[in-house]
Structures are given as structure tokens and as C-alpha cells.
PDB file of C-alpha atoms in Angstrom:
ATOM      1  CA  MET R1168      -0.097   0.105  -0.136  1.00 83.00           C
ATOM      2  CA  ARG R1169       2.716   2.319   0.720  1.00 85.00           C
ATOM      3  CA  GLU R1170       3.994   1.891  -2.878  1.00 88.00           C
ATOM      4  CA  ALA R1171       0.861   2.325  -4.423  1.00 88.00           C
ATOM      5  CA  VAL R1172       0.790   6.053  -2.390  1.00 89.00           C
ATOM      6  CA  ARG R1173       4.204   6.878  -3.512  1.00 88.00           C
ATOM      7  CA  GLN R1174       3.377   6.237  -7.286  1.00 89.00           C
ATOM      8  CA  HIS R1175       0.238   8.424  -6.867  1.00 91.00           C
ATOM      9  CA  ALA R1176       2.629  11.098  -5.414  1.00 92.00           C
ATOM     10  CA  ALA R1177       5.165  11.047  -8.112  1.00 89.00           C
ATOM     11  CA  ARG R1178       2.160  11.089 -10.705  1.00 91.00           C
ATOM     12  CA  ALA R1179       0.674  14.076  -8.696  1.00 93.00           C
ATOM     13  CA  GLY R1180       3.812  16.081  -8.292  1.00 91.00           C
ATOM     14  CA  LYS R1181       4.381  15.492 -12.184  1.00 90.00           C
ATOM     15  CA  LYS R1182       0.824  16.944 -13.026  1.00 92.00           C
ATOM     16  CA  LEU R1183       1.548  19.848 -10.342  1.00 93.00           C
ATOM     17  CA  ARG R1184       4.420  20.814 -12.008  1.00 90.00           C
ATOM     18  CA  ARG R1185       3.456  20.226 -15.728  1.00 90.00           C
ATOM     19  CA  GLN R1186       0.672  23.026 -15.163  1.00 92.00           C
ATOM     20  CA  GLY R1187       2.375  25.172 -13.010  1.00 91.00           C
ATOM     21  CA  SER R1188       0.396  24.418  -9.432  1.00 93.00           C
ATOM     22  CA  VAL R1189       1.439  23.788  -6.257  1.00 92.00           C
ATOM     23  CA  THR R1190      -0.759  21.726  -3.092  1.00 94.00           C
ATOM     24  CA  SER R1191      -0.784  23.020   0.585  1.00 92.00           C
ATOM     25  CA  ALA R1192      -2.512  19.795   1.653  1.00 96.00           C
ATOM     26  CA  VAL R1193      -2.100  16.025   0.993  1.00 97.00           C
ATOM     27  CA  MET R1194      -5.772  13.604   1.535  1.00 96.00           C
ATOM     28  CA  VAL R1195      -4.692   9.930   2.069  1.00 95.00           C
ATOM     29  CA  PHE R1196      -7.434   7.201   2.118  1.00 94.00           C
ATOM     30  CA  ALA R1197      -7.416   3.604   2.774  1.00 90.00           C
ATOM     31  CA  ARG R1198     -10.329   1.054   2.725  1.00 90.00           C
ATOM     32  CA  THR R1199     -11.264  -2.727   2.708  1.00 87.00           C
ATOM     33  CA  ILE R1200     -13.098  -4.278   0.170  1.00 83.00           C
ATOM     34  CA  PRO R1201     -17.067  -2.952   0.735  1.00 81.00           C
ATOM     35  CA  PHE R1202     -19.200  -5.880  -1.200  1.00 85.00           C
ATOM     36  CA  GLN R1203     -17.179  -8.497   0.882  1.00 79.00           C
ATOM     37  CA  LEU R1204     -19.468  -8.324   4.121  1.00 82.00           C
ATOM     38  CA  ASP R1205     -18.359 -10.925   5.881  1.00 82.00           C
ATOM     39  CA  GLN R1206     -15.034  -9.109   6.265  1.00 83.00           C
ATOM     40  CA  PRO R1207     -14.467  -6.615   8.745  1.00 84.00           C
ATOM     41  CA  GLN R1208     -15.074  -3.148   6.959  1.00 86.00           C
ATOM     42  CA  TYR R1209     -12.577  -0.529   7.281  1.00 88.00           C
ATOM     43  CA  ARG R1210     -12.456   3.386   5.950  1.00 90.00           C
ATOM     44  CA  LYS R1211     -10.847   5.995   7.015  1.00 93.00           C
ATOM     45  CA  ILE R1212      -9.592   9.498   5.193  1.00 94.00           C
ATOM     46  CA  VAL R1213      -6.872  12.052   6.725  1.00 95.00           C
ATOM     47  CA  VAL R1214      -5.681  15.001   5.121  1.00 96.00           C
ATOM     48  CA  VAL R1215      -1.924  16.253   6.254  1.00 96.00           C
ATOM     49  CA  PRO R1216      -1.475  19.778   5.605  1.00 95.00           C
ATOM     50  CA  LEU R1217       2.157  21.167   4.399  1.00 92.00           C
ATOM     51  CA  LEU R1218       4.363  23.554   5.659  1.00 86.00           C
ATOM     52  CA  ARG R1219       4.477  25.531   2.739  1.00 84.00           C
ATOM     53  CA  PRO R1220       2.868  25.072  -0.854  1.00 88.00           C
ATOM     54  CA  THR R1221       5.187  22.702  -2.962  1.00 88.00           C
ATOM     55  CA  ASP R1222       5.085  20.403  -6.475  1.00 90.00           C
ATOM     56  CA  ASP R1223       8.002  18.916  -4.997  1.00 89.00           C
ATOM     57  CA  THR R1224       7.336  14.792  -5.437  1.00 90.00           C
ATOM     58  CA  ARG R1225       9.516  14.235  -2.281  1.00 90.00           C
ATOM     59  CA  GLU R1226       7.346  16.262   0.142  1.00 92.00           C
ATOM     60  CA  ILE R1227       4.339  15.406  -1.587  1.00 95.00           C
ATOM     61  CA  ALA R1228       5.448  11.276  -0.823  1.00 94.00           C
ATOM     62  CA  HIS R1229       6.278  12.102   2.592  1.00 95.00           C
ATOM     63  CA  ALA R1230       3.429  13.761   3.706  1.00 96.00           C
ATOM     64  CA  ALA R1231       1.213  10.790   2.071  1.00 95.00           C
ATOM     65  CA  GLY R1232       3.307   8.572   3.710  1.00 93.00           C
ATOM     66  CA  LEU R1233       2.583  10.283   7.383  1.00 95.00           C
ATOM     67  CA  GLY R1234      -0.892  10.155   6.413  1.00 94.00           C
ATOM     68  CA  LEU R1235      -1.083   6.541   5.364  1.00 92.00           C
ATOM     69  CA  GLU R1236       0.863   5.710   8.800  1.00 91.00           C
ATOM     70  CA  THR R1237      -1.667   7.323  10.581  1.00 92.00           C
ATOM     71  CA  ILE R1238      -4.590   5.612   9.441  1.00 91.00           C
ATOM     72  CA  PHE R1239      -3.580   2.440   8.435  1.00 88.00           C
ATOM     73  CA  ALA R1240      -5.109  -0.761  10.684  1.00 83.00           C
ATOM     74  CA  LYS R1241      -3.531  -4.118  10.917  1.00 85.00           C
ATOM     75  CA  GLY R1242      -6.041  -6.883  10.866  1.00 83.00           C
ATOM     76  CA  TYR R1243      -7.853  -5.873   8.066  1.00 83.00           C
ATOM     77  CA  ARG R1244      -7.802  -6.738   4.176  1.00 82.00           C
ATOM     78  CA  HIS R1245      -7.153  -3.420   2.604  1.00 79.00           C
ATOM     79  CA  GLN R1246      -7.900  -3.255  -0.852  1.00 83.00           C
ATOM     80  CA  LYS R1247      -7.471   0.352  -1.812  1.00 87.00           C
ATOM     81  CA  ALA R1248      -4.959   3.126  -1.070  1.00 88.00           C
ATOM     82  CA  GLY R1249      -4.597   6.757  -2.780  1.00 90.00           C
ATOM     83  CA  MET R1250      -4.214  10.200  -2.393  1.00 93.00           C
ATOM     84  CA  MET R1251      -5.569  13.714  -3.795  1.00 94.00           C
ATOM     85  CA  LEU R1252      -4.249  17.038  -3.601  1.00 95.00           C
ATOM     86  CA  HIS R1253      -5.966  19.982  -1.100  1.00 93.00           C
ATOM     87  CA  ASP R1254      -5.893  23.438  -2.053  1.00 88.00           C
ATOM     88  CA  LEU R1255      -4.097  24.002  -5.372  1.00 92.00           C
ATOM     89  CA  THR R1256      -2.692  27.319  -6.382  1.00 89.00           C
ATOM     90  CA  ALA R1257      -0.694  28.504  -9.142  1.00 90.00           C
ATOM     91  CA  ASP R1258       3.524  28.463  -8.307  1.00 83.00           C
ATOM     92  CA  THR R1259       3.465  32.009  -9.702  1.00 78.00           C
ATOM     93  CA  SER R1260       0.805  33.177  -7.233  1.00 74.00           C
ATOM     94  CA  ARG R1261       2.368  31.145  -4.105  1.00 69.00           C
ATOM     95  CA  GLN R1262       2.413  33.058  -1.027  1.00 68.00           C
ATOM     96  CA  LEU R1263       5.903  33.034   1.357  1.00 66.00           C
ATOM     97  CA  SER R1264       5.218  31.852   4.571  1.00 66.00           C
ATOM     98  CA  LEU R1265       7.355  34.326   7.421  1.00 68.00           C
ATOM     99  CA  ASP R1266      10.195  31.708   7.784  1.00 67.00           C
ATOM    100  CA  GLU R1267      11.134  31.398   4.156  1.00 62.00           C
ATOM    101  CA  THR R1268      14.503  33.345   3.528  1.00 54.00           C
ATOM    102  CA  THR R1269      16.898  33.791   0.525  1.00 51.00           C
ATOM    103  CA  LYS R1270      18.450  30.690   1.788  1.00 52.00           C
ATOM    104  CA  SER R1271      15.213  29.235   1.514  1.00 70.00           C
ATOM    105  CA  GLU R1272      14.076  29.955  -1.881  1.00 70.00           C
ATOM    106  CA  ALA R1273      17.957  28.960  -3.038  1.00 76.00           C
ATOM    107  CA  ASP R1274      17.204  25.819  -1.743  1.00 77.00           C
ATOM    108  CA  ARG R1275      13.617  25.332  -3.339  1.00 74.00           C
ATOM    109  CA  GLN R1276      15.775  26.308  -7.108  1.00 79.00           C
ATOM    110  CA  ARG R1277      18.120  23.517  -6.238  1.00 82.00           C
ATOM    111  CA  SER R1278      15.079  21.249  -5.647  1.00 80.00           C
ATOM    112  CA  ARG R1279      13.488  22.282  -8.406  1.00 81.00           C
ATOM    113  CA  ARG R1280      16.461  21.594 -10.701  1.00 84.00           C
ATOM    114  CA  LEU R1281      16.578  18.334  -8.834  1.00 82.00           C
ATOM    115  CA  ILE R1282      13.194  17.303  -9.828  1.00 82.00           C
ATOM    116  CA  ALA R1283      13.545  18.642 -13.522  1.00 79.00           C
ATOM    117  CA  THR R1284      16.230  16.336 -13.807  1.00 81.00           C
ATOM    118  CA  VAL R1285      14.349  13.132 -12.194  1.00 78.00           C
ATOM    119  CA  ASP R1286      11.490  13.704 -14.306  1.00 76.00           C
ATOM    120  CA  LYS R1287      13.760  14.034 -17.588  1.00 78.00           C
ATOM    121  CA  LEU R1288      15.215  10.506 -16.798  1.00 76.00           C
ATOM    122  CA  ASN R1289      11.725   9.246 -16.043  1.00 72.00           C
ATOM    123  CA  ARG R1290      10.886  10.518 -19.520  1.00 75.00           C
TER     124      ARG R1290
END
């Protein structure tokens, strides 16, 4: 299930970058097979807010992983896990937080170059 959520995060990050958007929160869900009524049923959703809006796959995947750890329950036959992005905004209108400095902007640019290289390798 962890790998499925990571794959969703990778695709979501790629789509965000392609459309020039960032996300402020990640919603993660997990559920059992709803049609097997003889099995114990379980369904859970959690929203994980991000420190700052991002399109970085690593940050999205990390938040999704934390969310999955929070909602995963042992003893159930999980069928499906996934994630959705919340609070999408254009990257150009992204509002900086009070703790972002010039150095953090330099780190952000370095991260963008790294992610662009990974995207290119994946293509």
C-alpha cells in the first residue's frame, strides 16, 4: 500500500509541475473491499497539511506516507489506498511564509533542478 501511495504522489507531483501549480495539503485514504460483507470493514481518510505550498514529489510523498501510517489499521484486508491534493494554487501566486528566507529560496531552486532531472530521467 505504501508503494501505491508513493506512485500516486509521483504522478501528482509531475502533473503539478506540468501545469505550474502547487498544493498545500495531501489527503490520504485507505479502505477494505466494500462488497465482502463477511469481512471486517474499514475506511479512513486523513488530510496532512504541508508546511508550505509545493510541487516537490519528495515532500508530497513524505506527507502521504505519514498520512498512510496514521490511518493504516492491522487486521483488515485493505483493497485500496490513494491520495488527493488539496488547496491547489498557481506557483506564480504562491504566498511565502514568514520563515522563508533567501537561503530557503535557493534551496527551492536547487530542489527544482533536481526534480526536473528526475522527471527527465523518468521520461
